[in-house]
Coordinates of C-alpha atoms in Angstrom, one line a residue:
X23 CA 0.0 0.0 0.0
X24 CA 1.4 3.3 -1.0
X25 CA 1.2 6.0 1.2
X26 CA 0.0 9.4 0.1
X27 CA 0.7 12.9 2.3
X28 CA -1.9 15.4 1.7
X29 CA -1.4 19.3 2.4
X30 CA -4.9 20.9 1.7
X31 CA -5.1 24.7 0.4
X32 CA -7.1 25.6 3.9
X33 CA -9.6 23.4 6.4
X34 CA -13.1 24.1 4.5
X35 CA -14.5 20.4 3.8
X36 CA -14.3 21.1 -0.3
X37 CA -10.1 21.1 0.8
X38 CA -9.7 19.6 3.5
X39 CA -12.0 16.5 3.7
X40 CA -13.1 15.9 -0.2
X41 CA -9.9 14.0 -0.9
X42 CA -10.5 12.3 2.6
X43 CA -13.9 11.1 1.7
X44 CA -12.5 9.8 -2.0
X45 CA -9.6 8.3 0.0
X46 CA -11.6 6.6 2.5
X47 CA -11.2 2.3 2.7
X48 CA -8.9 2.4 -0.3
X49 CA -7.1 -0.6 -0.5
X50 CA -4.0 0.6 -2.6
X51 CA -2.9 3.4 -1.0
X52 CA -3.3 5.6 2.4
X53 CA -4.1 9.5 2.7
X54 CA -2.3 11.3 5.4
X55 CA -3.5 15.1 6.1
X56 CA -2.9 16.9 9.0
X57 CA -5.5 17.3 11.7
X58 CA -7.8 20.0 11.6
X59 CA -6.2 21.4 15.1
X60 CA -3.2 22.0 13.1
X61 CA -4.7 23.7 10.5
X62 CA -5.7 27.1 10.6
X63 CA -9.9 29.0 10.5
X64 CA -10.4 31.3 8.2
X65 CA -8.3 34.3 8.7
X66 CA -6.3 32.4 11.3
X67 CA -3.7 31.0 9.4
X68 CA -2.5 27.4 10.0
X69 CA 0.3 26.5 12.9
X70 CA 3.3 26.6 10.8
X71 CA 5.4 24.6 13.1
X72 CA 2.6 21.6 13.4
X73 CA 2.5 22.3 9.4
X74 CA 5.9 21.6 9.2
X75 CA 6.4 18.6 12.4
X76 CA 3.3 17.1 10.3
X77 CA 5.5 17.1 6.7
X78 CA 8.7 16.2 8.4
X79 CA 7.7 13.1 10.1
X80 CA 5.3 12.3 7.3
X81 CA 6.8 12.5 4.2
X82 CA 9.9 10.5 5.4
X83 CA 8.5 7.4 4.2
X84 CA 5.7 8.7 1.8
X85 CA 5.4 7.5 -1.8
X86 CA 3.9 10.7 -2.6
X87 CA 3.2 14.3 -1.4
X88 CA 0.2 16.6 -3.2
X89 CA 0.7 20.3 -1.2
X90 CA -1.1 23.6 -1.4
X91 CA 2.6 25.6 -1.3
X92 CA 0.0 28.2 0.2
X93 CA -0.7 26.4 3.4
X94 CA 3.0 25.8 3.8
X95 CA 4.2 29.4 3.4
X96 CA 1.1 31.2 5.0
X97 CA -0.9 28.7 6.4
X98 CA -3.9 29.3 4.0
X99 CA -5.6 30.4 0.7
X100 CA -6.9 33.8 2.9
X101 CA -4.2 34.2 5.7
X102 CA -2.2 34.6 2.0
X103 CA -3.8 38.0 1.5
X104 CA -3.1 39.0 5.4
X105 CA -0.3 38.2 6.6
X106 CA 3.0 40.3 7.2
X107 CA 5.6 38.0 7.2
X108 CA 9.0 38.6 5.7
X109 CA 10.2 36.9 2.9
X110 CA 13.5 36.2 4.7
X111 CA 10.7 33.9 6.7
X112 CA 9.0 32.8 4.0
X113 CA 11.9 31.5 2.0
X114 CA 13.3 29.5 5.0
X115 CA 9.5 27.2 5.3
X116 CA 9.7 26.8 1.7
X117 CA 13.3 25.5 1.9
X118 CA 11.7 22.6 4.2
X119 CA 10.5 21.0 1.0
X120 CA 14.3 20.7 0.0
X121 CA 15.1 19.3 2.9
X122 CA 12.3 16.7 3.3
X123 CA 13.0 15.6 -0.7
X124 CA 16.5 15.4 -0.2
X125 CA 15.7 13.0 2.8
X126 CA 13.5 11.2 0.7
X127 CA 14.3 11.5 -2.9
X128 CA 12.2 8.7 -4.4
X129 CA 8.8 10.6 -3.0
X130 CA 6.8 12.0 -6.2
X131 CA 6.2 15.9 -5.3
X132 CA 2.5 17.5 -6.5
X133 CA 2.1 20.7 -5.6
X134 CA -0.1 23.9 -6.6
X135 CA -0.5 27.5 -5.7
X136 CA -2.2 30.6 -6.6
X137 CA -1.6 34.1 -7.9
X138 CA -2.9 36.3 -5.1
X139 CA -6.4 37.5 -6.2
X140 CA -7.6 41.4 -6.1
X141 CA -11.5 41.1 -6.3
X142 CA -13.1 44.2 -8.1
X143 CA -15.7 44.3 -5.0
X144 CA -15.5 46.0 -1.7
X145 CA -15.9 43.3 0.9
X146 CA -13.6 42.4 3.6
X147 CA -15.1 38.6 4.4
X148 CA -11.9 36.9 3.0
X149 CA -9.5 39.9 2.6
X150 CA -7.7 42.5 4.6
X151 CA -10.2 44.7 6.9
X152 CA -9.6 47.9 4.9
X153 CA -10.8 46.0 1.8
X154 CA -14.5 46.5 3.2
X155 CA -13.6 50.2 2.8
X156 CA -12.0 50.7 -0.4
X157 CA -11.7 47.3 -2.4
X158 CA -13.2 48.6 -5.4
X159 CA -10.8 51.0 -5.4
X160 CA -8.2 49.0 -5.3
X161 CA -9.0 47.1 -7.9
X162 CA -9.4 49.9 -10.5
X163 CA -6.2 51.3 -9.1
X164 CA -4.4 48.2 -10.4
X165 CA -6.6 48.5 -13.9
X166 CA -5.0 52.0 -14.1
X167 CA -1.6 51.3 -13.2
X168 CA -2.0 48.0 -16.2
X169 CA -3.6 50.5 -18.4
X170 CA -0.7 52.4 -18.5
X171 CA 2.2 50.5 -18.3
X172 CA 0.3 49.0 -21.9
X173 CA 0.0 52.2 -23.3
X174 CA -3.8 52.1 -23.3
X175 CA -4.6 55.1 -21.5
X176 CA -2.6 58.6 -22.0
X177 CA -0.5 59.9 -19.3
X178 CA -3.1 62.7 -18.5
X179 CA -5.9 60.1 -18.3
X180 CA -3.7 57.9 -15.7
X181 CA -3.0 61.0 -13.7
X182 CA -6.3 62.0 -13.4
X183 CA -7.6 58.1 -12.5
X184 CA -4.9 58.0 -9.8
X185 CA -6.2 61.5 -8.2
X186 CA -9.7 60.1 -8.0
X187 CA -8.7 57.3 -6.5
X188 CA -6.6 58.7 -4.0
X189 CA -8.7 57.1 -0.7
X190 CA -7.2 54.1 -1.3
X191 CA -3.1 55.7 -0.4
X192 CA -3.7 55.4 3.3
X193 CA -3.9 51.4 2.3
X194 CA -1.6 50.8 -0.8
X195 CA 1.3 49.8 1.0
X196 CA 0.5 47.0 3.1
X197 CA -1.5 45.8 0.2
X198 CA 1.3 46.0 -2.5
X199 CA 4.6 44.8 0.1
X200 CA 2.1 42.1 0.9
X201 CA 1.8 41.2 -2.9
X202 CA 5.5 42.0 -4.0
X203 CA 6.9 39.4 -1.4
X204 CA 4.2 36.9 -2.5
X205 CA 4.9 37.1 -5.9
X206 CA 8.6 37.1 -5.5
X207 CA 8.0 33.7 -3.4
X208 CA 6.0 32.3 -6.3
X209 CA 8.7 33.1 -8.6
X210 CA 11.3 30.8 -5.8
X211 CA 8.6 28.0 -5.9
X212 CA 8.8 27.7 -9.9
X213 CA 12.4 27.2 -9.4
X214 CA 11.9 24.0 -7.4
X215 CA 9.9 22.5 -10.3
X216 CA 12.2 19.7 -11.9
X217 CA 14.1 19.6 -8.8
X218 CA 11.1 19.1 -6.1
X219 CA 8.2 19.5 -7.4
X220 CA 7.7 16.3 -10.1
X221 CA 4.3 18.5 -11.5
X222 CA 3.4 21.7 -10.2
X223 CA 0.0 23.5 -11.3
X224 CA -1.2 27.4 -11.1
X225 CA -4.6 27.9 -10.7
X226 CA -5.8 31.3 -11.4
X227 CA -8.4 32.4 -8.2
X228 CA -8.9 35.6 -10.5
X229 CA -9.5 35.6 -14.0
X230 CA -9.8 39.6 -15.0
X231 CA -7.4 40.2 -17.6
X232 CA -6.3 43.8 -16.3
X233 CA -5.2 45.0 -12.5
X234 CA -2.6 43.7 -10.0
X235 CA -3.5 39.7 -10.1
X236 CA -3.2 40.0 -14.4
X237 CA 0.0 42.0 -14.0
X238 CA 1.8 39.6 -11.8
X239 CA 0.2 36.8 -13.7
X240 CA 2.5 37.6 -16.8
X241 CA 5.4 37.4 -14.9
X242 CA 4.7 33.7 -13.9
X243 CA 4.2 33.7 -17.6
X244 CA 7.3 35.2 -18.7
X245 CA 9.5 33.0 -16.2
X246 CA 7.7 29.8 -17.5
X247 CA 8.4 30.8 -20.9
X248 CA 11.8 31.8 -20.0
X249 CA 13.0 28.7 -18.0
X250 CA 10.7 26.0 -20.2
X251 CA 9.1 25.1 -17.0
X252 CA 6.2 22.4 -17.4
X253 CA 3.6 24.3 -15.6
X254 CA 0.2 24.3 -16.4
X255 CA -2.3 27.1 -15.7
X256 CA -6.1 27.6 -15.5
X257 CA -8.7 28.9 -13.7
X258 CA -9.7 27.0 -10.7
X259 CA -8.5 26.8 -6.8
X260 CA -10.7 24.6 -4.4
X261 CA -10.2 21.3 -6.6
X262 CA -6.4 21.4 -6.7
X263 CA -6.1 18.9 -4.1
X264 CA -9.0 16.3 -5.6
X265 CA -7.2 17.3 -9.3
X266 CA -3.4 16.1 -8.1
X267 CA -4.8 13.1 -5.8
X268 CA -6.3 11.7 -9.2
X269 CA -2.6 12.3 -10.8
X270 CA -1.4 10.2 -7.8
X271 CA -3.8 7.4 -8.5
X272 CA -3.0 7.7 -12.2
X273 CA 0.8 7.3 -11.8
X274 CA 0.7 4.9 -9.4
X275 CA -2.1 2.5 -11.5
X276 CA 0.4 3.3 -14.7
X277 CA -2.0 4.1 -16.8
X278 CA -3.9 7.2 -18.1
X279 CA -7.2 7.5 -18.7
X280 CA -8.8 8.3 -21.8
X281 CA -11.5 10.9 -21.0
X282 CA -14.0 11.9 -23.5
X283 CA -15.8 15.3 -23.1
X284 CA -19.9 15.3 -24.1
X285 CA -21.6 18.5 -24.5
X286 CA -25.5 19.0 -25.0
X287 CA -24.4 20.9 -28.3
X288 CA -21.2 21.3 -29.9
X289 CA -21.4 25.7 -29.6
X290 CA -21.3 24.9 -25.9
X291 CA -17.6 23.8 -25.4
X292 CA -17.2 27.7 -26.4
X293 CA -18.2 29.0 -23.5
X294 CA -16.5 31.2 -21.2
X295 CA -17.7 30.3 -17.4
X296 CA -18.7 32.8 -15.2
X297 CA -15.2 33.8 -13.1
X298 CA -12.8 32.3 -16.1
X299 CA -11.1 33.7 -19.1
X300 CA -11.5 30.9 -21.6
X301 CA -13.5 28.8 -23.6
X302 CA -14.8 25.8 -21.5
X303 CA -13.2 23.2 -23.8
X304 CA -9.3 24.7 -22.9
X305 CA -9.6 24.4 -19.3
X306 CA -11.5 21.2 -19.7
X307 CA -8.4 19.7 -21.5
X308 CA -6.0 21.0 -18.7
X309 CA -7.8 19.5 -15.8
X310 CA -7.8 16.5 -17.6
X311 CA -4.0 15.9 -19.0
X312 CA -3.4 17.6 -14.6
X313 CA -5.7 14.8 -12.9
X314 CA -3.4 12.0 -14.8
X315 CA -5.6 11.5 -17.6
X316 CA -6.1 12.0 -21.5
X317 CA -8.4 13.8 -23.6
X318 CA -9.4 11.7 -25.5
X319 CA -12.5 12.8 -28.7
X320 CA -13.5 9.3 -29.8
X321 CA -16.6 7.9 -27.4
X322 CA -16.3 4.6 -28.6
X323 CA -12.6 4.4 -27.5
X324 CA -13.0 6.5 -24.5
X325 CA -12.4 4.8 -20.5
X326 CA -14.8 7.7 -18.9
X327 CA -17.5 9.8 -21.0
X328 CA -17.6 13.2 -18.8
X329 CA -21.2 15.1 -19.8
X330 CA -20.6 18.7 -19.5
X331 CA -23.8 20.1 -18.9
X332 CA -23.8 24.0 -20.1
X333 CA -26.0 26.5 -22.1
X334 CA -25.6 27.1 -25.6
X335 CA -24.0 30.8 -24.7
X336 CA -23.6 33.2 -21.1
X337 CA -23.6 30.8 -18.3
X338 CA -25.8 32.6 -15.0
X339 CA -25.8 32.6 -11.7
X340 CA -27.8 29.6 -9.8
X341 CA -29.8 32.4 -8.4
X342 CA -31.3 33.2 -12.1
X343 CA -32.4 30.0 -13.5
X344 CA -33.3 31.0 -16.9
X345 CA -32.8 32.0 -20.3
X346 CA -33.2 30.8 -23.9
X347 CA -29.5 29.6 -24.0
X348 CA -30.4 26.7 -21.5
X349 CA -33.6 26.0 -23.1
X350 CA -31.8 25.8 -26.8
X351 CA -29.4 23.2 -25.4
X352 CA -32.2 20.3 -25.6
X353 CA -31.8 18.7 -22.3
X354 CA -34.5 15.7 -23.2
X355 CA -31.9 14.3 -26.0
X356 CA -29.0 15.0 -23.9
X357 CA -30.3 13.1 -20.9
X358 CA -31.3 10.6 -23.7
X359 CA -27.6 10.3 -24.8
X360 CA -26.3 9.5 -21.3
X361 CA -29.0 7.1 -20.7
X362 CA -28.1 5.1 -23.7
X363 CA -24.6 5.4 -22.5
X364 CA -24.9 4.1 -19.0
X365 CA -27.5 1.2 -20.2
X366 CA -24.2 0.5 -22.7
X367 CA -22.1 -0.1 -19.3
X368 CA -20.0 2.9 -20.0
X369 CA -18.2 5.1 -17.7
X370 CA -20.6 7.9 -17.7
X371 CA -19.6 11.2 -15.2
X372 CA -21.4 14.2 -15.1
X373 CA -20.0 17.8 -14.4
X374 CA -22.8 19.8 -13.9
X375 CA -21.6 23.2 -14.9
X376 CA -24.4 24.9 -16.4
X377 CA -24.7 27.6 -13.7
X378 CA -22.7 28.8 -11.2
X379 CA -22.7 27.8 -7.3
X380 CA -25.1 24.9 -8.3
X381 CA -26.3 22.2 -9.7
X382 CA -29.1 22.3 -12.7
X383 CA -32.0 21.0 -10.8
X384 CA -33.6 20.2 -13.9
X385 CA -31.0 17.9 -15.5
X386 CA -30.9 16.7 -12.1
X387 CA -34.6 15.5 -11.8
X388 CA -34.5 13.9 -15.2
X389 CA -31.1 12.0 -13.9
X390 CA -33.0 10.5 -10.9
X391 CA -36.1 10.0 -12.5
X392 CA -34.5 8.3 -15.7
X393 CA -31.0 7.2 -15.2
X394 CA -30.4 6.9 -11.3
X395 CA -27.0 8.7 -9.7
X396 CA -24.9 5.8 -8.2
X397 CA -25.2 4.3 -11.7
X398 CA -23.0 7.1 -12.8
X399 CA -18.4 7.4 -12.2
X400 CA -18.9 10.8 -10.8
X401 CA -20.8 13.9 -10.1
X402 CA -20.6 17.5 -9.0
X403 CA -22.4 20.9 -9.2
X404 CA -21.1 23.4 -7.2
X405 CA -19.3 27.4 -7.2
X406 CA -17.6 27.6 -10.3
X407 CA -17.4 25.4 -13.4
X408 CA -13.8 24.5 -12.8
X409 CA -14.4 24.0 -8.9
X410 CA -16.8 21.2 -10.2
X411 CA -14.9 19.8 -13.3
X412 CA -11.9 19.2 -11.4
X413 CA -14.3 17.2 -8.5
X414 CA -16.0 14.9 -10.8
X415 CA -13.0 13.9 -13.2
X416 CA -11.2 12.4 -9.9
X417 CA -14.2 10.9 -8.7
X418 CA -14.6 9.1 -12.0
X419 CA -10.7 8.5 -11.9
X420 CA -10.3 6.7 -8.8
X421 CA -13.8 4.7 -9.6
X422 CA -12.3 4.0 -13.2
X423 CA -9.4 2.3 -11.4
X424 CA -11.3 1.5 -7.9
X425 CA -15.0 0.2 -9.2
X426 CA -18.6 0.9 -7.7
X427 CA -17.3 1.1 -4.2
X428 CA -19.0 2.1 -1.1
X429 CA -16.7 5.2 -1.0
X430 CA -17.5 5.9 -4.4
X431 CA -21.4 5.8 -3.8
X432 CA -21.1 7.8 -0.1
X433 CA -19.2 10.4 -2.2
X434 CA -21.8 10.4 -4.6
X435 CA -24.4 10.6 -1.5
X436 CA -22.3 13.8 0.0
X437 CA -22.7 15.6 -3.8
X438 CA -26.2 15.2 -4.1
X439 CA -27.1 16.7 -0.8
X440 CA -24.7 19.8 -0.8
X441 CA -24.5 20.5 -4.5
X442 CA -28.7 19.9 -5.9
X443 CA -29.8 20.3 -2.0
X444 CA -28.0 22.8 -0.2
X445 CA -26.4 25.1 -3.3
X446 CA -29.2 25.0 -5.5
X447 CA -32.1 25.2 -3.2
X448 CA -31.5 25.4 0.9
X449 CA -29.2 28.2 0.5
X450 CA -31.2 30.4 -1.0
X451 CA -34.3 29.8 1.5
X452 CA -32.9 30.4 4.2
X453 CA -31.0 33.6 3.0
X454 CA -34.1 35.1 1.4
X455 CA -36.4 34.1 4.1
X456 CA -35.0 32.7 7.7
X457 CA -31.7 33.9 8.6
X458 CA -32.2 37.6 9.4
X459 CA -35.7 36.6 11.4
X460 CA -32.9 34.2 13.1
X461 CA -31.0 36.8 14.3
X462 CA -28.3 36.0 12.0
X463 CA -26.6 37.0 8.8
X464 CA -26.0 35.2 5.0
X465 CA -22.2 36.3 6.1
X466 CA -22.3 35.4 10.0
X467 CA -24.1 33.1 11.4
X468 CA -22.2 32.6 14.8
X469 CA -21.3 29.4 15.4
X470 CA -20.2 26.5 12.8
X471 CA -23.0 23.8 14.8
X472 CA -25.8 25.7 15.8
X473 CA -29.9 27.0 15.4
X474 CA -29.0 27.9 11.4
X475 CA -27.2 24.6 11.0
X476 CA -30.1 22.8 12.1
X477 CA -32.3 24.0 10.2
X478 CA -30.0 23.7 7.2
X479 CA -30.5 20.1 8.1
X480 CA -34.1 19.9 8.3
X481 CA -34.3 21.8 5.2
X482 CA -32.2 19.6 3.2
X483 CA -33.8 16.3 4.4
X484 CA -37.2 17.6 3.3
X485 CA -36.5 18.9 0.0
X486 CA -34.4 15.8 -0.6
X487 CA -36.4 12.9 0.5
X488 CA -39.1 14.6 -2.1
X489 CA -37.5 14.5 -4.7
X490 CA -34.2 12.1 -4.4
X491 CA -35.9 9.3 -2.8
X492 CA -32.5 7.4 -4.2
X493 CA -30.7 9.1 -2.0
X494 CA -32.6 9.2 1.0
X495 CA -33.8 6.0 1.2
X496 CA -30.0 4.5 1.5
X497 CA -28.3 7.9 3.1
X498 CA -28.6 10.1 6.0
X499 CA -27.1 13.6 6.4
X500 CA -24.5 12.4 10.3
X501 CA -23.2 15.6 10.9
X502 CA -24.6 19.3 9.3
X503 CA -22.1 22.3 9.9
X504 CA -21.2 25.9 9.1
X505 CA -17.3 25.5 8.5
X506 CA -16.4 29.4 8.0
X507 CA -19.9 30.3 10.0
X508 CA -21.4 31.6 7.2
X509 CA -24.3 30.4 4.4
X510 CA -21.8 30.7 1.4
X511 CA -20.4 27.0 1.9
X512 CA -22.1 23.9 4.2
X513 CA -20.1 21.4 5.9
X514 CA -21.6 17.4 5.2
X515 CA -21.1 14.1 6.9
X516 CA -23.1 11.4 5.1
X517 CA -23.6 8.2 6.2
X518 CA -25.6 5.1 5.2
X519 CA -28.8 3.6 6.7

């Protein structure tokens, strides 16, 4: 049995126990993560001596190692955007990898990161306080600075941006230090690829093409080029782990699987996802060739048949389930197509991607109703498109390699309830209608275990024992909690009955 040592991206369940669920009663290998006391909550960033006891004693007789470089420098994706550490620090934690490869050479290296984000809202939920104040403004300071360094705006027009924007001064420093030393580190991670890192992938958190995340983006560009670094970059962030646990699976079965994308029409593998800066098909090929597999175009000759379930043109928000463009795509003969597929005993996944922060609830009736969902290799619905592609390509991975196992079908269970009951329904309930009367709000609700969680629970176990009678007939929702005690995300422990 191999053993695998996993360094999530931050302790929310989509990072932290995802790859543990797929993991669970393997018989070929064994996943090692810290525990969640070492790990860090929210804006409390992880305990980086634990962090690094945990990888020392770990790793020195690990097969394999998949880390979020983020955890291990800052001790999270959002203590990343906080912290004030010096990159005298920094560089010394991300020597540690050296030092635990060099005590264990023959230990395959996975690791991803991200280019620290600059959201074009004000809100200071996962950023620095002052970004409640002025993060707009920030963000079109960056555009302006961009603007001009590409000649796209006259130096008159610059000026005049940079007057009007002059609230955001009191705050520029601590925001661009912060990001100089980041970036700087990123450019001292790329160098370990080749030498540490066997594969190392960037997703990109934020996809705008102008402002401070674009800028510093085309440096890690322009080193990749410059070095010929085998890097690969797209959108994405919460998968990274479940992407790179499906390459360790992949290498150590020694084979890659041919993976065959389906869409309801051809026009929709042009789509550009909410949050992303590319055609759906490009990043769909990337997550692919990352999670160990290949893309492969012929069905016939295919190992797994992925259905990408999106609108023929703007994909919307969960929140507005409508528009011509979903009912052009012609869901009864798509639904008809993976039927025959799955009655031909093929590997059928399905990456539910049609809206964002949710699963299609009317692809999902017709599933239940017509082709039941633990006859399917994998499924997933939830944020954004590449959030759920890189989930249901290692589900349908491991069970390519793995079969119809109990882990497989609980996994399924756990997708069901949060993605179809909690993203594309409960949520929105209880936002629109109980949590204020609760005393509470969509962005604090207290407590992680609590009056809102419970109801989040009784919620979900009515909506889905009327419509998913698959599910709840052979599952039960164990454990209901809040993880960063707010709505945005749900924390699920599914057992069966």
């Amino acid at each position: 049995m191999k053993k695998v040592v996993y360094l999530p991206l931050d302790e929310r369940p989509c990072n932290y126990s995802f790859v543990q669920f797929l993991s669970e009663k393997q018989k070929n290998y064994r996943l090692v993560c810290p525990t969640l006391d070492e790990m860090g909550d929210k804006k409390i960033p992880a305990d980086y001596e634990k962090i690094e006891a945990f990888l020392l004693r770990e790793c020195a007789d690990a097969d394999y190692l998949v880390i979020a470089v983020d955890t291990l420098l800052y001790g999270g994706i959002i203590p990343s955007r906080l912290h004030h550490l010096s990159k005298e620090t920094l560089e010394e934690r991300l020597n540690v990898l050296k030092e635990i490869k060099k005590h264990n050479p023959k230990m395959t290296v996975y690791g991803f990161s991200l280019v620290m984000r600059c959201p074009c809202y004000s809100d200071a939920d996962e950023e620095p306080d002052y970004y409640g104040v002025c993060g707009q403004e920030i963000f079109e300071y960056g555009q302006n600075e961009h603007k001009f360094k590409d000649g796209k705006i006259s130096e008159a027009e610059y000026l005049a941006e940079k007057a009007r924007l002059k609230v955001v001064e009191p705050y520029l420093d601590d925001y661009l230090t912060r990001r100089q030393c980041n970036i700087e580190l990123f450019m001292k991670t790329l160098d370990l690829v080749g030498d540490v890192f066997e594969s190392f992938v960037i997703l990109q958190d934020d996809s705008n093409p102008c402002g401070f995340t674009a800028m510093d983006q085309a440096k890690v560009r322009k080193m990749i080029a410059e070095k010929n670094l085998k890097v690969d970059i797209y959108p994405g962030a919460d998968e990274g782990g479940m992407t790179l646990l499906a390459r360790v699976v992949a290498d150590m079965e020694g084979y890659a699987p041919k993976i065959c994308p389906i869409y309801p029409k051809e026009q929709c593998k042009n789509v550009i996802p909410l949050y992303e800066d590319r055609e759906v098909y490009k990043t769909i090929k990337l997550q692919v060739e990352s999670a160990g597999g290949v893309l492969c175009e012929d069905e016939e000759n295919a190992d797994i048949l992925l259905f990408c379930n999106l609108p023929v043109g703007k994909v919307q928000n969960i929140s507005v389930p409508h528009g011509r463009q979903y009912y052009d795509r012609d869901l009864p003969a798509y639904i008809a197509r993976m039927k025959k597929a799955v009655e031909e005993d093929k590997g059928v996944a399905v990456a539910d991607i049609a809206y964002c922060n949710g699963a299609d609830v009317r692809l999902c009736e017709r599933i239940t109703q017509e082709i039941g969902f633990f006859k399917l290799w994998g499924f997933a619905g939830w944020n954004t498109s590449s959030n759920t592609l890189g989930t249901v390509i290692c589900q349908a991975i491991l069970r390519y390699f793995y079969g119809d196992t109990p882990t497989h079908r609980k996994f399924t269970a756990e997708r069901m309830y949060e993605d179809i009951g909690y993203c594309a329904y409960v949520r929105k309930q209880i936002w629109d209608f109980e949590v204020e009367k609760m005393g509470y709000k969509y962005e604090d609700t207290k407590v992680q275990v609590g009056e809102v969680s419970a109801r989040v629970e009784e919620l979900l176990n009515e909506y889905m024992s009327a419509n998913y009678p698959e599910l709840t007939d052979n599952y039960k929702i164990a454990k209901c909690y809040l993880p960063w005690r707010r709505m945005f995300e749900v924390g699920l422990v599914i057992e069966e009955k």
